[in-house]
Structure formats: structure tokens, C-alpha cells
Short mmCIF file of C-alpha atoms and ligand atoms in Angstrom, two decimals:
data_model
loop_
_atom_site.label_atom_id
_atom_site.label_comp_id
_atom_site.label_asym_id
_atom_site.label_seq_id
_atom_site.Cartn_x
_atom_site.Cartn_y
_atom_site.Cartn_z
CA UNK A 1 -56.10 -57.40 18.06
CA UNK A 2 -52.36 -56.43 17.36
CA UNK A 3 -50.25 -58.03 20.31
CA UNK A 4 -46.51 -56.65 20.97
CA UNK A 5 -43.88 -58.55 22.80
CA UNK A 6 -41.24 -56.34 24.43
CA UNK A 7 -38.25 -58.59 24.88
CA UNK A 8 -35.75 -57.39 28.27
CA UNK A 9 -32.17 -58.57 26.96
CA UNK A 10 -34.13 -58.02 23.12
CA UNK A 11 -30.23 -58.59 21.73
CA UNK A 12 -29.60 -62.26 23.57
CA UNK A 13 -29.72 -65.85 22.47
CA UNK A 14 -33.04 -66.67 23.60
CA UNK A 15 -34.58 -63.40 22.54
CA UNK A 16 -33.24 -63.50 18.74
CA UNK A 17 -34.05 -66.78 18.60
CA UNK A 18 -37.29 -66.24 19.38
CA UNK A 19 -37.79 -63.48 17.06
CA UNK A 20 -36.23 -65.52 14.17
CA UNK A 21 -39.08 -68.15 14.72
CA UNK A 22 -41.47 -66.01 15.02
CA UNK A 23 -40.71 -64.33 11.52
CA UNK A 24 -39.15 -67.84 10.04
CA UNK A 25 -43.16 -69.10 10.97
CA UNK A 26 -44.40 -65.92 9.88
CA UNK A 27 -42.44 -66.33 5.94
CA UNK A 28 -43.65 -70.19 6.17
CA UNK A 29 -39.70 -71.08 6.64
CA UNK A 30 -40.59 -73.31 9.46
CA UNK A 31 -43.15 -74.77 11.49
CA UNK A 32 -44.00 -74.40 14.86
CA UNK A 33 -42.70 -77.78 16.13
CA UNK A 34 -41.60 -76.98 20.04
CA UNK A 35 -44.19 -74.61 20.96
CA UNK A 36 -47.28 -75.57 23.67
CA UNK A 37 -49.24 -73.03 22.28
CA UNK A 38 -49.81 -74.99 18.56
CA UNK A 39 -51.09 -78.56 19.93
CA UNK A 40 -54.50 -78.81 21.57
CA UNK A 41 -56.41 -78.21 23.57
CA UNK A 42 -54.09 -75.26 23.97
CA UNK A 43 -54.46 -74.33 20.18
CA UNK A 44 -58.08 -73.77 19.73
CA UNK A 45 -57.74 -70.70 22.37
CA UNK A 46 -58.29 -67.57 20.64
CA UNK A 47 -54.77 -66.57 21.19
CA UNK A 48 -52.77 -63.99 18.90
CA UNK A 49 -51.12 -65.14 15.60
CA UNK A 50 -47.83 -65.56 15.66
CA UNK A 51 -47.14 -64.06 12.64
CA UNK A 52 -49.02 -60.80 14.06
CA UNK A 53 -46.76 -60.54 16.91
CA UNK A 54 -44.84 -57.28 16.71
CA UNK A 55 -41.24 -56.91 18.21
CA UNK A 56 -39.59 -54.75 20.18
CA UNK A 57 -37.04 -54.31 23.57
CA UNK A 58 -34.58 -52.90 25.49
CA UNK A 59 -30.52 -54.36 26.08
CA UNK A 60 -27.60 -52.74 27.32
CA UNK A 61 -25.48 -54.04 24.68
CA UNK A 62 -25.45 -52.63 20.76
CA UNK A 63 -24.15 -56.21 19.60
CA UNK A 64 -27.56 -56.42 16.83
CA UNK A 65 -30.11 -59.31 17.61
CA UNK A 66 -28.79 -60.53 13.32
CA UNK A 67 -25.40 -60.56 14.70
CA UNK A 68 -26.42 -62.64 17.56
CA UNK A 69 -28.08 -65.02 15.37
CA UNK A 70 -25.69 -64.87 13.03
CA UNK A 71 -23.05 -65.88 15.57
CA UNK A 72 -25.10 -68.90 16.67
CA UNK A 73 -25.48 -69.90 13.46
CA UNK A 74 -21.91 -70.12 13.03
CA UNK A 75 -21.37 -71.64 16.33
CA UNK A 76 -23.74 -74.12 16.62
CA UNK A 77 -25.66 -74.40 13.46
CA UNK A 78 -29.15 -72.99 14.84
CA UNK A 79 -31.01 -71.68 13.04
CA UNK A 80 -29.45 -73.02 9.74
CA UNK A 81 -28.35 -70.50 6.75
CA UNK A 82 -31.74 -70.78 4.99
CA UNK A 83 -33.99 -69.89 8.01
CA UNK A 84 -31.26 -66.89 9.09
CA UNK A 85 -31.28 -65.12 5.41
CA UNK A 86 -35.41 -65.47 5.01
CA UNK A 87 -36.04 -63.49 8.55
CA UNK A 88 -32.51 -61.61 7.70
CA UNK A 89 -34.41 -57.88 6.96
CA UNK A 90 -37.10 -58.95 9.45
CA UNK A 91 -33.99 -58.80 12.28
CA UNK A 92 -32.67 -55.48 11.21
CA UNK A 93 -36.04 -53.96 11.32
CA UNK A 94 -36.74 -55.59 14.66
CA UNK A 95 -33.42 -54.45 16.29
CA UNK A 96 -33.89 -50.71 15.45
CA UNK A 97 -36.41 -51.22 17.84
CA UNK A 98 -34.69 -52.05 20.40
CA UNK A 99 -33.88 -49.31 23.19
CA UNK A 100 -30.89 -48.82 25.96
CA UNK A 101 -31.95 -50.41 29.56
CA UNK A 102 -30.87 -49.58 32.70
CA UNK A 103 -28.14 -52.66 34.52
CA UNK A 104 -28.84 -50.80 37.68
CA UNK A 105 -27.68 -53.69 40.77
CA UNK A 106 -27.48 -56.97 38.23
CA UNK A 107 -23.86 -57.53 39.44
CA UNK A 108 -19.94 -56.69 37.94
CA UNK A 109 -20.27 -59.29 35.48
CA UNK A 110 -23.52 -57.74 33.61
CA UNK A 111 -22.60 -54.58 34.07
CA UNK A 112 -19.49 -55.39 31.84
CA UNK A 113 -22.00 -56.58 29.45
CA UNK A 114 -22.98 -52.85 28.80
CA UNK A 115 -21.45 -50.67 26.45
CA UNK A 116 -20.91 -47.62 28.88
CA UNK A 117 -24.14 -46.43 27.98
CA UNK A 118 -25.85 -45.94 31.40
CA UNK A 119 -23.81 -43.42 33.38
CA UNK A 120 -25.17 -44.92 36.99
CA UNK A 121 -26.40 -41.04 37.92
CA UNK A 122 -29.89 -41.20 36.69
CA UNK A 123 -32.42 -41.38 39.81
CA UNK A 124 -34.54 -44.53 39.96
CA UNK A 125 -37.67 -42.47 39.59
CA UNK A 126 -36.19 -41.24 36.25
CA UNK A 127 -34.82 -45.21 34.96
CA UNK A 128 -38.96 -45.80 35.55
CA UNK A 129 -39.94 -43.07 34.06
CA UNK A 130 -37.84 -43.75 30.56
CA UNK A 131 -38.70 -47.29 30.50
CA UNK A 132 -42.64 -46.39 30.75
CA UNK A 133 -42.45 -44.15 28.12
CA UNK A 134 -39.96 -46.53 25.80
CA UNK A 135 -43.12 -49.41 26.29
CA UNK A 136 -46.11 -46.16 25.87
CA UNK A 137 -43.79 -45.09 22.73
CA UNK A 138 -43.93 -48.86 21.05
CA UNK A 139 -47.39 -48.98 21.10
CA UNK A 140 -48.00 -45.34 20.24
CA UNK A 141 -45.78 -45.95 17.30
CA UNK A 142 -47.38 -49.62 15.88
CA UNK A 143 -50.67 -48.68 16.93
CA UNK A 144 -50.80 -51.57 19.64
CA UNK A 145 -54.02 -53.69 21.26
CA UNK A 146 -51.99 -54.67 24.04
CA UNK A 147 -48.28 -54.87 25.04
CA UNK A 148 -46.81 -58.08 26.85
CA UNK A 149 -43.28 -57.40 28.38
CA UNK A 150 -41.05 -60.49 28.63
CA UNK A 151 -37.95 -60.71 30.64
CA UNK A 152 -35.48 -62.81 28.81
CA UNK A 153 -32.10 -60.88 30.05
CA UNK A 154 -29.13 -61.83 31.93
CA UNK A 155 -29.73 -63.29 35.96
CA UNK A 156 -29.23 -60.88 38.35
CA UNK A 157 -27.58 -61.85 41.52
CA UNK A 158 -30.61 -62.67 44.11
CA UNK A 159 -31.93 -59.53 46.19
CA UNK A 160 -31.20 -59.44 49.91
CA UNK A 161 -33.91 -58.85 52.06
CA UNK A 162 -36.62 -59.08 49.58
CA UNK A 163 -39.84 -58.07 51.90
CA UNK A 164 -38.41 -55.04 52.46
CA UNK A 165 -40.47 -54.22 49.48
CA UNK A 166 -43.70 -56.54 50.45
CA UNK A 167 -46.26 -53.53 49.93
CA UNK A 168 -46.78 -51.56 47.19
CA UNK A 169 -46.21 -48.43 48.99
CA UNK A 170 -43.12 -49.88 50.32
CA UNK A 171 -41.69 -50.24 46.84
CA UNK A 172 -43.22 -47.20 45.32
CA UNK A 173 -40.92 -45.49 48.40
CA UNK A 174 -38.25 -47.33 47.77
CA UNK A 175 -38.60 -45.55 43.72
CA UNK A 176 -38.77 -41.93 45.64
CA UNK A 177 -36.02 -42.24 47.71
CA UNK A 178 -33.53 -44.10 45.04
CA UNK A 179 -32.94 -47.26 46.86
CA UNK A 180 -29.82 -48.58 46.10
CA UNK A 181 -30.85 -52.39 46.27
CA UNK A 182 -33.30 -52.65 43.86
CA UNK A 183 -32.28 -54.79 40.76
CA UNK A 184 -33.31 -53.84 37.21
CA UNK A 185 -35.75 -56.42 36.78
CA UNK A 186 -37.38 -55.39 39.51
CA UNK A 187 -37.99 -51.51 37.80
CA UNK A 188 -38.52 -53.33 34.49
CA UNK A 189 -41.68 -55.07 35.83
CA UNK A 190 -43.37 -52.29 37.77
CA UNK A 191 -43.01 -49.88 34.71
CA UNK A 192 -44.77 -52.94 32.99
CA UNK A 193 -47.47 -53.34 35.75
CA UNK A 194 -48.59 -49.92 36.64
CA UNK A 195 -49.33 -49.48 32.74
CA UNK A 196 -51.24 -52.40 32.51
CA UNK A 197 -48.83 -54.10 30.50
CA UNK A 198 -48.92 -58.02 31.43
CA UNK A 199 -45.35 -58.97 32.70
CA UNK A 200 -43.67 -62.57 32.19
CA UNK A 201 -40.00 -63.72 33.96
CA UNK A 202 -38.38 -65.99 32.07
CA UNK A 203 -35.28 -65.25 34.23
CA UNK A 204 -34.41 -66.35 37.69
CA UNK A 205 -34.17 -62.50 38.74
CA UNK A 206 -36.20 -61.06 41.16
CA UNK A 207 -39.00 -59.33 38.34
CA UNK A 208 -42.78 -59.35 39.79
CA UNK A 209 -42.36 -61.70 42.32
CA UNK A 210 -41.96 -58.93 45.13
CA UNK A 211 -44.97 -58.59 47.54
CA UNK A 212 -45.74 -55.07 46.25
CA UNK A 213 -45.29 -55.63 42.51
CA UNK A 214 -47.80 -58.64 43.02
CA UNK A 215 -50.55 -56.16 44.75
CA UNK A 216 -49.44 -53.82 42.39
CA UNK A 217 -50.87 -56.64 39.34
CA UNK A 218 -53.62 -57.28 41.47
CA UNK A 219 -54.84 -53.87 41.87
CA UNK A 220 -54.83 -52.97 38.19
CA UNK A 221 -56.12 -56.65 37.79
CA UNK A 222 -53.29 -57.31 34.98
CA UNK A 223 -51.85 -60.69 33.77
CA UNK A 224 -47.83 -61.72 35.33
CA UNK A 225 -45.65 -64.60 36.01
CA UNK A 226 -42.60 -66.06 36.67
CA UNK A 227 -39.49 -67.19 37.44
CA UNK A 228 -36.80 -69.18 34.98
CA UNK A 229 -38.14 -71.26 32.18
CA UNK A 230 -38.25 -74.75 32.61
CA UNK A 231 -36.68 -75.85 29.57
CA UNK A 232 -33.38 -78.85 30.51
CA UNK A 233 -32.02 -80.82 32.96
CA UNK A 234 -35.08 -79.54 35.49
CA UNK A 235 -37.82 -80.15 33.16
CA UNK A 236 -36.33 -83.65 32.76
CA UNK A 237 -36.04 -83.44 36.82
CA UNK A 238 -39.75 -82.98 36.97
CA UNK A 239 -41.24 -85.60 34.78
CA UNK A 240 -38.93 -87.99 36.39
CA UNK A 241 -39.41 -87.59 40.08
CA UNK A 242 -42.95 -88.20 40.29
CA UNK A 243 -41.53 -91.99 38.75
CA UNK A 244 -39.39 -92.65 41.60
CA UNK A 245 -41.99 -91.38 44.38
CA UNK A 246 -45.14 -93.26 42.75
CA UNK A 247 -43.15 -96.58 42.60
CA UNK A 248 -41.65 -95.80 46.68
CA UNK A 249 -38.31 -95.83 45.44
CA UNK A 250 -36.01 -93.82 47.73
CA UNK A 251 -33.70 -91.47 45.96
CA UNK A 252 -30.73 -91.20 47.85
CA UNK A 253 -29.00 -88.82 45.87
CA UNK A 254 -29.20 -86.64 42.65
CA UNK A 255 -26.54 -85.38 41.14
CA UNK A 256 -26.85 -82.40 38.14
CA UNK A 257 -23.79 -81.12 36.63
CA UNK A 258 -24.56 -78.64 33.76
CA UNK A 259 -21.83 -77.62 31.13
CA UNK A 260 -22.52 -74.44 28.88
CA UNK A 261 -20.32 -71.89 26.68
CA UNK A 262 -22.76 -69.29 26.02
CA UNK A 263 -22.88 -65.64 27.41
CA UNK A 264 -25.54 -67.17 29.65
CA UNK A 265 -22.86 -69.73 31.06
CA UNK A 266 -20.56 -66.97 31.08
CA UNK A 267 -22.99 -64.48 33.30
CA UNK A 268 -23.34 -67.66 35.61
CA UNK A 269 -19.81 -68.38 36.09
CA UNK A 270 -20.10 -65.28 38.68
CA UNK A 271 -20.86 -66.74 42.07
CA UNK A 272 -23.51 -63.79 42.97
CA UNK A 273 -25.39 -64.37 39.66
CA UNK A 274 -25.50 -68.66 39.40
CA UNK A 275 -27.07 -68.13 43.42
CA UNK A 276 -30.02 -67.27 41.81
CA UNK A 277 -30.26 -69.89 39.32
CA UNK A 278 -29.11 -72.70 41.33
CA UNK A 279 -32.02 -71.88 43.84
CA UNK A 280 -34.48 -72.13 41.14
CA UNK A 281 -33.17 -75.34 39.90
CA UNK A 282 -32.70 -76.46 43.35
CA UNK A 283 -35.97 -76.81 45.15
CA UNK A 284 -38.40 -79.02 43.48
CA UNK A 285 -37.12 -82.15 44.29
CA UNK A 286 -37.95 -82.37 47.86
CA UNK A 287 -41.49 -80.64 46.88
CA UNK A 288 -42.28 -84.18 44.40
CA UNK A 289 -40.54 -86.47 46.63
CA UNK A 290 -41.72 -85.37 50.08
CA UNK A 291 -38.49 -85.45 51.75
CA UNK A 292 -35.12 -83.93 52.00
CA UNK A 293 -32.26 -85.51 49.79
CA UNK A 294 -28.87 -84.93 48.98
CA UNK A 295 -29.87 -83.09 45.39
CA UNK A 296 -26.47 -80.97 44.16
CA UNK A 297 -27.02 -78.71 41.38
CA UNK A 298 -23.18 -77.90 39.31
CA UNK A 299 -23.41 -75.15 36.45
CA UNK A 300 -20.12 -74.72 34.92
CA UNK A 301 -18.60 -72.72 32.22
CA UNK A 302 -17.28 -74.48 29.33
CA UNK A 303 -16.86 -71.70 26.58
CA UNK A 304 -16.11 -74.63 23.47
CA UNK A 305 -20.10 -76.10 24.08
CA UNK A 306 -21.41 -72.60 23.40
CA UNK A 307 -25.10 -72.39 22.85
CA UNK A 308 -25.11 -76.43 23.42
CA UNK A 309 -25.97 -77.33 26.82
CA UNK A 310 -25.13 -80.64 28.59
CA UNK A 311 -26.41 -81.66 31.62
CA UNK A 312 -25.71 -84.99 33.20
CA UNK A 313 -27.41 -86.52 36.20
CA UNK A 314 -26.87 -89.45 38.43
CA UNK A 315 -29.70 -90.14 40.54
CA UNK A 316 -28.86 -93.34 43.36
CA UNK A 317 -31.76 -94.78 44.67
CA UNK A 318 -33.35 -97.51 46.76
CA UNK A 319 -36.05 -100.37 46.09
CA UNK A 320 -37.53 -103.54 47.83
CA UNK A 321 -34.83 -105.69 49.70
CA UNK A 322 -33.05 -102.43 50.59
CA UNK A 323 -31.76 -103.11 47.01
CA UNK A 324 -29.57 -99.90 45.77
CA UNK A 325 -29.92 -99.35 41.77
CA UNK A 326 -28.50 -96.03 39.82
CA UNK A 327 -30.01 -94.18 36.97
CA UNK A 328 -28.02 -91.83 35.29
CA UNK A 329 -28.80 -89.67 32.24
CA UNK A 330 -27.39 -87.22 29.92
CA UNK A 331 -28.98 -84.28 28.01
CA UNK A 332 -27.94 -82.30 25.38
CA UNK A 333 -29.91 -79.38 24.22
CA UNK A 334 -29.80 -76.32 21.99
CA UNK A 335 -30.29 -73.68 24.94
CA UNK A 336 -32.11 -70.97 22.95
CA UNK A 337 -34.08 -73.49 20.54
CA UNK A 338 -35.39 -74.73 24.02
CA UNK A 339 -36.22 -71.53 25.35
CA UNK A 340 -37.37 -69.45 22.13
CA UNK A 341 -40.87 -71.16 21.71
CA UNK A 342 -41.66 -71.00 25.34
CA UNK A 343 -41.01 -66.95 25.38
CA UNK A 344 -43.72 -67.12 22.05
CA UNK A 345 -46.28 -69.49 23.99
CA UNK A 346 -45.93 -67.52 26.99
CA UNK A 347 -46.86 -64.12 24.74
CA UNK A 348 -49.44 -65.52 23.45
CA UNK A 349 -50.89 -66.86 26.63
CA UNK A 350 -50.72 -63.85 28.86
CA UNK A 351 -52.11 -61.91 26.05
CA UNK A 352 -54.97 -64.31 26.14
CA UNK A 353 -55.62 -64.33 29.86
CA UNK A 354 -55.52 -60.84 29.99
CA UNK A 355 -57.37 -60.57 27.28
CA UNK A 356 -60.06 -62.15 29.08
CA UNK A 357 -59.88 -60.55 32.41
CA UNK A 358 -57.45 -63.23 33.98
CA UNK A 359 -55.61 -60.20 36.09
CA UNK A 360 -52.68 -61.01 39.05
CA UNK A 361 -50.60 -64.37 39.23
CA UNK A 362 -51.62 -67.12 36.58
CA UNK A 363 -50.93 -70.49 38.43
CA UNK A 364 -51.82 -72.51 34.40
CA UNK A 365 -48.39 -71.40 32.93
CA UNK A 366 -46.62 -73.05 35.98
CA UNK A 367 -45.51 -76.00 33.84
CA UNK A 368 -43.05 -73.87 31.66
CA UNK A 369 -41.01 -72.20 34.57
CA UNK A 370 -38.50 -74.28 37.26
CA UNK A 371 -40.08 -72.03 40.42
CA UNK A 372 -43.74 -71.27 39.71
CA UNK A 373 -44.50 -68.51 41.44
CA UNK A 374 -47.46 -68.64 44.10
CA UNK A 375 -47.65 -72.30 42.67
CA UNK A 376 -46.23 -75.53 45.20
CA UNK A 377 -46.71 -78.12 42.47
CA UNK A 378 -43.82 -79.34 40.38
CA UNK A 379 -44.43 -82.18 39.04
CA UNK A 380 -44.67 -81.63 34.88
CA UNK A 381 -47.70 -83.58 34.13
CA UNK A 382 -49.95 -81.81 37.31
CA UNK A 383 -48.75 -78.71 35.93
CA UNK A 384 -50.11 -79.40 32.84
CA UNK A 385 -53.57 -80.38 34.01
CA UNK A 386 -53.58 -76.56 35.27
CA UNK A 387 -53.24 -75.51 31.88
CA UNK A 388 -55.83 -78.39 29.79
CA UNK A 389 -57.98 -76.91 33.16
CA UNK A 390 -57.71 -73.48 31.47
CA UNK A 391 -57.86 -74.36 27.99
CA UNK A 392 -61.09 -76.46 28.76
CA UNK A 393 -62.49 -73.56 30.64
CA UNK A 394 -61.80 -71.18 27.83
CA UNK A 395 -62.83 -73.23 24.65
P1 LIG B 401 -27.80 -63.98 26.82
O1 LIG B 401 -26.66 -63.63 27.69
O2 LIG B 401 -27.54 -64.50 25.47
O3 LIG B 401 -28.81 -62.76 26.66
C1 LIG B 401 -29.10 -61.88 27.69
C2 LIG B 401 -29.26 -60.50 27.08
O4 LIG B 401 -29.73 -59.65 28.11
C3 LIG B 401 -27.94 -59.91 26.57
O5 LIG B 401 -28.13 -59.37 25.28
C4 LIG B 401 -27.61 -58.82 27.59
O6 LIG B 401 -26.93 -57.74 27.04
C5 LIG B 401 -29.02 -58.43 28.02
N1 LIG B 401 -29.10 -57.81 29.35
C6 LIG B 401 -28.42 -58.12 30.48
N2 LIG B 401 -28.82 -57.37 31.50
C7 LIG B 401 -29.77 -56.52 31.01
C8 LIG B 401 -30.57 -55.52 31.58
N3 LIG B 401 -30.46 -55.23 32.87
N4 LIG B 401 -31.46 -54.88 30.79
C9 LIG B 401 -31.58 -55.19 29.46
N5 LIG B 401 -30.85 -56.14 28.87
C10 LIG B 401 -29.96 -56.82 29.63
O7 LIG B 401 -28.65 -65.03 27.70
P2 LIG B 401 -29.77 -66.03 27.15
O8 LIG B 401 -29.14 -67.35 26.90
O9 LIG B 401 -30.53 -65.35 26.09
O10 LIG B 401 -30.66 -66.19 28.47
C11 LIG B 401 -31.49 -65.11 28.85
C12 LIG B 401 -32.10 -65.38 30.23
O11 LIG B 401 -32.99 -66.47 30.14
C13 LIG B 401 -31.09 -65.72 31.31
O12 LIG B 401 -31.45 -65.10 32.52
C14 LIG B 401 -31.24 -67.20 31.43
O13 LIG B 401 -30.86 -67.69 32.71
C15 LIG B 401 -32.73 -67.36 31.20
N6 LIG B 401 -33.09 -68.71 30.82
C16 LIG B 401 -32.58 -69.28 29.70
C17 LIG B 401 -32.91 -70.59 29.39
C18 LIG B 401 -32.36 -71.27 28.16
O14 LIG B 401 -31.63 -70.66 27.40
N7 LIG B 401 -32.70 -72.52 27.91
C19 LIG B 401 -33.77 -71.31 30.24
C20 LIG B 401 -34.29 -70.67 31.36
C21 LIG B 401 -33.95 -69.37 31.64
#
């Protein structure tokens, strides 16, 4: 079975980075240390090959996906010179792939992003209508099993009013009558859903998570699920949590302040974009503890840090003898080497379930994003019982 991944944002850090692993695995350049998918019981699933994976995506940008990589290369030393120059043709190939996408309602800053290439008069019927046949073209042209469509693009500022859309023929109207509100991800995942295609959101943006795009994957009984990777400071968050509430000690506060410098940081410097992600980030906390703290979320721009995120959180809590203790920690990650394998397990595992008839939400992948959809539990090692639960079920 040949499996293609369409990448949404094809040209951006996590994107290219996951592509170079992909190929880098593929040319035996590296291993796949990072990625769920290659340790059991996860790994004796009949899931595609990574090296069979086939590329291909839209961006709104013409910087190439080698440039990209090249650039974080030379800004923060991953991937290292070796790994870039064995995937180097792999990239070029890759990007020529790579069609123009529609920005339509992601916000000023994104739209900046674009190189003038959208001209804001085509009708939303027509945006859906290109991207169908951009996805129906890829797997015409590479003579595709099945195509998975992953959103890994820049976070849209959150929609207002979002069940104005909760049935599919509410959003299907909302296509006819080119409704000004709805947000590219939003057109990006029905194109994806009404062809069959599974969908993933690695992105706090709206995507599936709409009332009529999820009866929409229900209907045609076809694989999706979402929002925002789960990959820092809140995967940290949710091993750590469950700690504090099995011992009864009472957080009082906790504290995240996050420091990045690359075009991701940049996108969220815009107050209408970071809304989004600092709602995802936000709301697990009182789900593990039980009760309402004081639990601040700070994202901040630092441009010097680039790809290199650093998070730092102060958590005050209470024990026996009303005794007041602090924990504080700091993390420092490679953003897109955090993200990248995720985007490849996820392919592979949405492939799989659809694959095997596993159509609508899929509550096992809830471990790898910060809000699960259609999923209440956060804590990280529950989550991952969902997904041994599948495995098991599937060996
Ligand atoms: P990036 O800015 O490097 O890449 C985003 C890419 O998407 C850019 O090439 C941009 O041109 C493109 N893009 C923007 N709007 C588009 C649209 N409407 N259609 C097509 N392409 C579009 O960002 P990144 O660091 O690669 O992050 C990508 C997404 O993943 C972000 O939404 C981010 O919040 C999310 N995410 C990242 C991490 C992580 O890096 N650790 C974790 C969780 C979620």
C-alpha cells in the first residue's frame, strides 16, 4: 500500500523537518529515535514504512522546504550538515510538489506570510474546489493507496461563533454562499474529508473540529483528529500533574512562560493568533487536578532563540501541615525535532486506522495533541493506555 502525506504549511519548520527524517531514515542517515510509532507495542502494527511515505503540500510562501532546512541548520544546528546534504535532492524533489494554498481569514500577520499569490477574489466554493483537485492530482500522479492530509501550518486566530457551522449542511451553506468567517483550515479539512482523505490537526486552528466537518468524517466513515501537538512545556504539564493530584498536594499556582524566535513565535506574537494557542495549552490543568487554579500561560517572542524553545515553569504548591513547597523547571527543546516525528507517527497511524475501518474521531492518538478532541482525559500516561488499548486490539 503506497501512503502519501500532504503537509498544510509543506514549506515550515515542522513540515521540512519532518520530511528530512523521513528521507534521512529512508537513506539509513538516521534512526528513528523520537517517534511512538517505532517502539512496541505500537511497532508491530502493520503501519506504512516510513521510507514509502510519499510527500507532498500546499504553503503560501515560495521560501523552498531545503531553504528552510537549510536555514535551521544554520541557526540552530538541526539537522546537522551530513543529514541536510544526504536528503538534499530528496527536498528539491519534494518541494516541486508543493502547491499555492489559500490564507483566506488566518489573520494580518499570516497573510503577510504570503507572497501575493492569492488575490482574495476567488469564491470559497472555488478555494475547495482547487484544493480537492491539488490532493485528487497527487495521488493521480504517484499512483496513491491512500492520502493522509496533515495540518502543520501557521495558527489561525480562533473562529467566533463556531456552531454556526454545527451541521454539515450548515457548513456546506456556509461554502455556497462564501461566508466570510470561515478560516482556511477549516476548507483545508473538508476538501480532505468529503474525499475520503483522513485529516490530522497538528495546529491549534479550527481544522475538523467543527460539528459539521465531524458528521461530515462520520458519514463517509473516514479517519481525523486534532488539535496542537503535544510536544513541550504541556506535555511536561501532563505527566506532572497527575504527581501532584495522586500525592493531594494542592497546586496553588503554575506559572508557564515560553520564549521562542522562530516564524512560529513570530505568527504568535499577534494577539488574535497566540488566543488560540494559549487556550489549547491552557485547559488541562484543572481537567487532572479537579479544580480551578491560578495556571498563566506567557508565549513570547524572542527572535535570537530561533527554532530553540524555552519554557520555564514555577508551580507553588501545598502539602501536610499546610506546608507551602515550590517546584520549578526549565525546558529547552528543538521545536521542530519535537514536532517532526509526531507529524510521521500520526501518518502512519491514521493510515492504519483507516486502513482498517477505524472511520470519525480516533480518541488513541489523544496522547500526542495538548486538546484531544472529543477526548476529556489529559493526563499522558491514561492517554497512552488508549493507544497500548489499540495496539493490543490490532496485533
Ligand atoms: P512555521 O511558521 O515554520 O511554518 C508554518 C508554515 O505554514 C509556513 O511555511 C507558512 O507559510 C505556512 N502557512 C501559513 N498559513 C498557511 C495556509 N493558510 N495554508 C498553507 N500554508 C500556510 O511554523 P512551524 O514551527 O512549522 O509550526 C507549524 C504549526 O504547528 C503551528 O501552527 C504551530 O503552532 C504548530 N505546532 C508546532 C509545534 C512545535 O513546533 N513543537 C508543536 C505543536 C504545534
Amino acid at each position: 500500500m503506497s501512503t502519501g502525506v500532504w503537509l498544510v504549511g509543506a514549506r515550515g519548520n515542522v513540515a521540512s523537518t519532518a520530511i528530512t527524517g523521513a528521507r534521512a531514515i529512508a537513506r539509513g542517515a538516521v534512526d528513528g529515535t523520537g517517534m511512538v510509532t517505532e517502539v512496541e507495542p505500537i511497532a508491530s502494527l502493520d503501519l506504512p514504512e516510513v521510507d514509502q511515505l510519499v510527500f507532498g503540500g500546499h504553503d503560501i510562501q515560495t521560501q523552498s522546504i531545503e531553504e528552510t532546512v537549510e536555514q535551521a541548520h544554520r541557526d540552530g544546528g538541526v539537522p546537522d550538515r551530513e543529514t541536510l546534504d544526504a536528503v538534499r535532492e530528496d527536498l528539491r524533489e519534494i518541494d516541486d510538489r508543493v502547491n499555492i494554498g489559500t490564507a483566506r481569514q488566518c489573520g494580518e500577520t499570516i497573510e503577510n506570510l504570503s507572497d501575493g499569490t492569492e488575490t482574495g477574489e476567488e469564491s470559497l466554493s472555488g478555494i475547495v474546489s482547487r484544493i480537492r483537485d491539488d490532493y485528487a492530482s497527487f495521488v493521480r500522479d504517484h499512483g496513491l493507496d491512500r492520502l493522509v492530509v496533515v495540518n502543520v501550518s501557521s495558527t489561525e486566530p480562533p473562529m467566533d461563533e463556531p456552531e454556526r457551522y454545527a451541521s454539515l449542511a450548515d457548513f456546506e451553506a456556509a461554502i455556497e454562499d462564501d461566508d466570510p468567517d470561515l478560516p482556511a483550515s477549516t476548507l483545508y479539512a473538508y476538501s480532505a474529508l468529503v474525499d475520503g482523505h483522513p485529516y490530522v490537526n497538528f495546529t491549534p486552528s479550527t481544522g475538523s473540529a467543527l460539528g459539521g466537518l465531524r458528521e461530515l468524517a462520520e458519514q463517509n466513515d473516514v479517519p481525523h483528529m486534532g488539535r496542537d501537538g503535544k510536544t513541550g512545556e504541556t506535555l511536561v504539564k501532563s505527566a506532572l500533574a497527575p504527581m501532584f493530584a495522586g500525592r493531594n498536594l494542592r497546586v496553588l499556582s503554575w506559572e508557564g512562560h515560553n520564549i521562542l524566535g522562530n516564524t512560529d513565535g513570530l505568527v504568535l506574537e499577534d494577539d488574535d493568533n497566540k488566543a488560540g494557542k494559549v487556550a489549547s495549552k491552557g485547559n488541562l490543568l484543572e481537567e487532572i487536578l479537579g479544580y480551578d487554579t491560578h495556571n498563566a500561560v506567557r508565549i513570547d517572542y524572542t527572535p535570537s532563540l530561533g527554532d530553540w524553545k524555552t519554557a520555564w515553569d514555577h508551580i507553588h504548591f501545598q502539602g501536610f501541615l499546610e506546608t507551602e513547597m515550590k517546584m520549578q523547571f526549565t525546558w529547552e527543546g528543538s521545536d521542530s525535532a519535537l514536532a517532526a516525528p509526531l507529524v510521521l507517527d500520526l501518518a502512519r497511524l491514521v493510515a492504519h486506522a483507516d486502513e482498517h475501518g477505524d472511520g470519525g474521531c480516533q480518541p488513541q492518538l489523544a496522547s500526542f495533541f495538548k486538546s484531544p478532541q472529543e477526548v476529556d482525559e489529559h493526563d499522558l500516561s491514561r492517554q497512552l493506555e488508549l493507544l497500548y488499548d489499540y495496539a493490543e486490539q490490532h496485533r
